[in-house]
mmCIF file of C-alpha atoms in Angstrom:
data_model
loop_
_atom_site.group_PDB
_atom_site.id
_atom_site.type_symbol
_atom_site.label_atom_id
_atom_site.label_comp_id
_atom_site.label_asym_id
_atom_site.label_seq_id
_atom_site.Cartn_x
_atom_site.Cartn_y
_atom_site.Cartn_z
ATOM 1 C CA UNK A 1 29.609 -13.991 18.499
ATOM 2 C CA UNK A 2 26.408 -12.817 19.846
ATOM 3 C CA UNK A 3 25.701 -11.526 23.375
ATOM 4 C CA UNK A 4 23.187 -13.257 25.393
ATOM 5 C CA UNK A 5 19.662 -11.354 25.243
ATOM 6 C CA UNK A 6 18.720 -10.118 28.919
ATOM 7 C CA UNK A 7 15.242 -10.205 28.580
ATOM 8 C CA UNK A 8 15.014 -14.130 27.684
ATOM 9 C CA UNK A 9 11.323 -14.140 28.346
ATOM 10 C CA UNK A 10 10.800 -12.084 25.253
ATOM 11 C CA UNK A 11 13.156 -14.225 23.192
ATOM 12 C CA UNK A 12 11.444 -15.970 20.075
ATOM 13 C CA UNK A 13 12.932 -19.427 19.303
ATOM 14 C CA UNK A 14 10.395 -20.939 17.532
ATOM 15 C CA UNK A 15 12.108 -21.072 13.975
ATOM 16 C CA UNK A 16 8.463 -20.891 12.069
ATOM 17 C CA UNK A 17 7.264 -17.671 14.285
ATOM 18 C CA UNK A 18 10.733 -15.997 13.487
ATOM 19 C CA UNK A 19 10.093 -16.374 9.705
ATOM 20 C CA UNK A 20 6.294 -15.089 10.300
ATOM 21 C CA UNK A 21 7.729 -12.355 11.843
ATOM 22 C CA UNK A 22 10.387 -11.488 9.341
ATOM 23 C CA UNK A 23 7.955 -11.788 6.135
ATOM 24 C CA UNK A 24 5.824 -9.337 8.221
ATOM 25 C CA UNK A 25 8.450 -6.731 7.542
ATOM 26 C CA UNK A 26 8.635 -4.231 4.965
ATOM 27 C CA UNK A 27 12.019 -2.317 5.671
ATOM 28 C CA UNK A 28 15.546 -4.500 6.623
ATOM 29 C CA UNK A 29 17.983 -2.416 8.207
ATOM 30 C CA UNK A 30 21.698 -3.311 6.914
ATOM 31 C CA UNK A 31 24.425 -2.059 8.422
ATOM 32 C CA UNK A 32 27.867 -2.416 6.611
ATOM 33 C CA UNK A 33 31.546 -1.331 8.638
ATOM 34 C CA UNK A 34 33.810 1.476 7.556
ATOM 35 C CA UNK A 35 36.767 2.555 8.353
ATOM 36 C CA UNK A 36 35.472 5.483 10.204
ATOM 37 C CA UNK A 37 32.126 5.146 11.173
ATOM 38 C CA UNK A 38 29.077 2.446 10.353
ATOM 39 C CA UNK A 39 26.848 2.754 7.535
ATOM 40 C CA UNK A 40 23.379 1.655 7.672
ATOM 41 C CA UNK A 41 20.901 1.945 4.785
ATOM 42 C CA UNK A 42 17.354 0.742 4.902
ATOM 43 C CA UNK A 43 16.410 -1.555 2.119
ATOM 44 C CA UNK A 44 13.146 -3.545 0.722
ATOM 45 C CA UNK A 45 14.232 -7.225 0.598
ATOM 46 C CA UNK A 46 13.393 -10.791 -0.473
ATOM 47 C CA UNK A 47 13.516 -13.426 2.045
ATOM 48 C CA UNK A 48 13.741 -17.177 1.209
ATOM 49 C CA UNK A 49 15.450 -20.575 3.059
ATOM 50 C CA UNK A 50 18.581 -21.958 0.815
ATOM 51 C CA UNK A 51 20.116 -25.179 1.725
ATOM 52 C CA UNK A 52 18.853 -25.226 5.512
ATOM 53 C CA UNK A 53 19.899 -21.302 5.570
ATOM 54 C CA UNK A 54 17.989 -18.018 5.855
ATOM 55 C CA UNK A 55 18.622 -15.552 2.738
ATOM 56 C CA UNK A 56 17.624 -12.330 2.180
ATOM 57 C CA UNK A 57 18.208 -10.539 -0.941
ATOM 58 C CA UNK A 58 18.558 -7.143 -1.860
ATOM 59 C CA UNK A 59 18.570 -4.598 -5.166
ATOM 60 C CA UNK A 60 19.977 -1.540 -5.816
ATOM 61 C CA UNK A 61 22.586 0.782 -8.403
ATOM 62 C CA UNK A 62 25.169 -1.164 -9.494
ATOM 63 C CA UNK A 63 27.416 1.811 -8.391
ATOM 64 C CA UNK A 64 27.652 3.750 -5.146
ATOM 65 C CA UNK A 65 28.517 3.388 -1.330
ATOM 66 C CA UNK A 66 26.882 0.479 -0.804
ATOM 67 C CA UNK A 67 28.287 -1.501 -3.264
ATOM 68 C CA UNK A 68 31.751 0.044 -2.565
ATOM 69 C CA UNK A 69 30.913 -1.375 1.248
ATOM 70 C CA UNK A 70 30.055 -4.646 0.229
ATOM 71 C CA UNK A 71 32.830 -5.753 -1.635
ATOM 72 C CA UNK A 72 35.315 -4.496 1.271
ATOM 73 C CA UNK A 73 33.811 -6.210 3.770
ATOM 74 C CA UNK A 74 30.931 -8.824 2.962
ATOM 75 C CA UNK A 75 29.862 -9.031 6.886
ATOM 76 C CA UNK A 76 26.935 -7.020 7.693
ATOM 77 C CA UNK A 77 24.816 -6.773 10.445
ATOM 78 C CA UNK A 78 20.783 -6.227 10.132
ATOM 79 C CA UNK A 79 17.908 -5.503 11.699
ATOM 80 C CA UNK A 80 14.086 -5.912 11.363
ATOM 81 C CA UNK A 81 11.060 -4.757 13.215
ATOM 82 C CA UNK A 82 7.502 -4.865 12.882
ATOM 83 C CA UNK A 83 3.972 -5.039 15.199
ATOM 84 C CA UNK A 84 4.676 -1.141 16.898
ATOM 85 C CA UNK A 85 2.058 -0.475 19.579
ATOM 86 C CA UNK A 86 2.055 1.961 22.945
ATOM 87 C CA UNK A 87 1.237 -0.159 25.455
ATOM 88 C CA UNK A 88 -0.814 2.468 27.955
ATOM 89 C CA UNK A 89 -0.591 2.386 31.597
ATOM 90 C CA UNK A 90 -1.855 4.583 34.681
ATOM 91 C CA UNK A 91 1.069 6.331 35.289
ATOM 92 C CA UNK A 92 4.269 6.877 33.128
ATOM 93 C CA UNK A 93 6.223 4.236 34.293
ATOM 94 C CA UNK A 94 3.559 1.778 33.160
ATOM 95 C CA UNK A 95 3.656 2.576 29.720
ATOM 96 C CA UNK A 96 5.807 0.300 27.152
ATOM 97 C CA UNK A 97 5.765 -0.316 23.553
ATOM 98 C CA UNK A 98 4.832 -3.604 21.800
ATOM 99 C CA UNK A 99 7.314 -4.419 19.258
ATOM 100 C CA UNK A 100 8.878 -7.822 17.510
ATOM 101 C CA UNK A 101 12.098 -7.611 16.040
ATOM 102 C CA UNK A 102 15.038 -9.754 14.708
ATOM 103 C CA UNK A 103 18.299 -8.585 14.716
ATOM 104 C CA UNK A 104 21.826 -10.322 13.632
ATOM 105 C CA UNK A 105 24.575 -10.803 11.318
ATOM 106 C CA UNK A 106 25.422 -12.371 7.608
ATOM 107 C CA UNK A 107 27.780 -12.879 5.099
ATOM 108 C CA UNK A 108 26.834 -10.574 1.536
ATOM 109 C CA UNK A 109 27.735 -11.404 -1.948
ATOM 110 C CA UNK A 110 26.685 -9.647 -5.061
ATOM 111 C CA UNK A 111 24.694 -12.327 -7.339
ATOM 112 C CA UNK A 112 26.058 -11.879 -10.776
ATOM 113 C CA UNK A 113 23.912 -15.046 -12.439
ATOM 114 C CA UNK A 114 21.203 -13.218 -14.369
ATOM 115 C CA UNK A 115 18.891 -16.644 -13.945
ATOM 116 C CA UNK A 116 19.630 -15.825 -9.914
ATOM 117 C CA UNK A 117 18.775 -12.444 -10.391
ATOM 118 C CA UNK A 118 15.871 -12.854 -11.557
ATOM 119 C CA UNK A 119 14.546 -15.072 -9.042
ATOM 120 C CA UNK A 120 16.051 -13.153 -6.512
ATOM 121 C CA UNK A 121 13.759 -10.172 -8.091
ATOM 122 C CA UNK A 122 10.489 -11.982 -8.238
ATOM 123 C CA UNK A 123 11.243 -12.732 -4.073
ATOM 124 C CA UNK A 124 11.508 -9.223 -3.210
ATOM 125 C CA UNK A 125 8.757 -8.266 -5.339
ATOM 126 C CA UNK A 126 6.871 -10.811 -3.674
ATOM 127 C CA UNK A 127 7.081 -10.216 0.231
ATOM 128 C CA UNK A 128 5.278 -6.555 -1.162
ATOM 129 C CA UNK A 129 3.032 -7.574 -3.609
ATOM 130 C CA UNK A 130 2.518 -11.563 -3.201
ATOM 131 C CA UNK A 131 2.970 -11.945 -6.840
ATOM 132 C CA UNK A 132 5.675 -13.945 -8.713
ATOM 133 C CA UNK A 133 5.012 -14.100 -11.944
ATOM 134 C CA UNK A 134 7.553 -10.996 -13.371
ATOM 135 C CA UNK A 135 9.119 -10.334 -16.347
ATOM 136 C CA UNK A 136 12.541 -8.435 -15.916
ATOM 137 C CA UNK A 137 14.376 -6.748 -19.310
ATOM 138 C CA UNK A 138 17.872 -8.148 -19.769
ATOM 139 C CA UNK A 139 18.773 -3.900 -19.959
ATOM 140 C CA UNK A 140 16.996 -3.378 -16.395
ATOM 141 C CA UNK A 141 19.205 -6.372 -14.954
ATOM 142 C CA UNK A 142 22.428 -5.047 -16.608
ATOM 143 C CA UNK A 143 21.695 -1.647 -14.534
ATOM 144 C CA UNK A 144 20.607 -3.503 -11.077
ATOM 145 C CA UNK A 145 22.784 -4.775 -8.384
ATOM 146 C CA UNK A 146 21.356 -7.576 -6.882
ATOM 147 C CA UNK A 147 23.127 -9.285 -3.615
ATOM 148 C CA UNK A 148 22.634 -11.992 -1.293
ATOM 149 C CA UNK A 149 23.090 -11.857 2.215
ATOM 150 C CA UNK A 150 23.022 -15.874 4.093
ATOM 151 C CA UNK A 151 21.948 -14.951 7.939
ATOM 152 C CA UNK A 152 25.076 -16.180 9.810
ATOM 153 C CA UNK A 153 23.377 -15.992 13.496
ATOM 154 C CA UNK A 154 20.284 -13.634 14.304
ATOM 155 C CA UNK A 155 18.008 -13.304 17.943
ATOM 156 C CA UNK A 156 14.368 -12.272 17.376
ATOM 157 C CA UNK A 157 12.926 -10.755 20.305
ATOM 158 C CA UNK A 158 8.916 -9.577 21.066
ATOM 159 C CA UNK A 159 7.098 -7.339 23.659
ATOM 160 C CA UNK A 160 3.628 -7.911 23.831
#
């Protein structure tokens, strides 16, 4: 359960302004529990709506940490920012620092579907490039992890 933001006149509701914000990112932030510490690796991801849900996808080794994480414990937390600015001010208390950002938590699954992963490939490769029309190697997609994460709850939050 999420706590209530304190600065609610930052908040971001607006479902269309949250996605605008989020394809405006280039780095997701995913942070995966341990047993003795958190683990959070920043990754390039796709971003798409599935059955009235936000998805973000992700690639990587098929080996490694990561994947290790994931399969112990599918819910992750993440975290996205974008729109950094120093705010100047007359003195030093006046300063601030323009930001948007959207934080929360989902539920991760590796996608083992090669049709899947493929599409899930052409998304990522679109929020960088804006191009969808890719051609992956069945021997590339036998060496990359793809995984799906479905946003269970998330707050997005600006400072002008």
């Amino acid at each position: 359960m999420s706590q209530p933001m304190r600065r609610r006149d930052r908040a971001v509701t607006d479902p269309q302004k949250i996605d605008a914000i989020i394809q405006s990112c280039d780095c997701c932030r995913v942070a995966f529990a341990t047993d003795d510490a958190p683990y959070i690796v920043p990754l390039n991801f796709g971003f798409t709506w599935e059955q009235g849900k936000r998805v973000f996808y992700f690639h990587g080794a098929a080996q490694g940490r990561k994947i290790n994480l994931l399969r112990e414990s599918p819910v992750v937390g993440f975290e996205l920012d974008t729109d950094h600015r120093l705010n100047v001010g007359d003195t030093g208390c006046q300063y601030s620092y323009r930001f948007q950002s959207v934080i929360g938590t989902g539920r991760a699954a590796l996608v083992e579907d090669e049709t899947q992963k493929r599409q899930a490939l052409t998304l990522l490769l679109a929020q960088y490039t804006g191009q969808t029309d890719w051609a992956f190697p069945d021997a590339m997609l036998d060496r990359t992890a793809v995984w799906r994460m479905e946003v269970l709850n998330l707050s997005c939050k600006e400072h002008p």
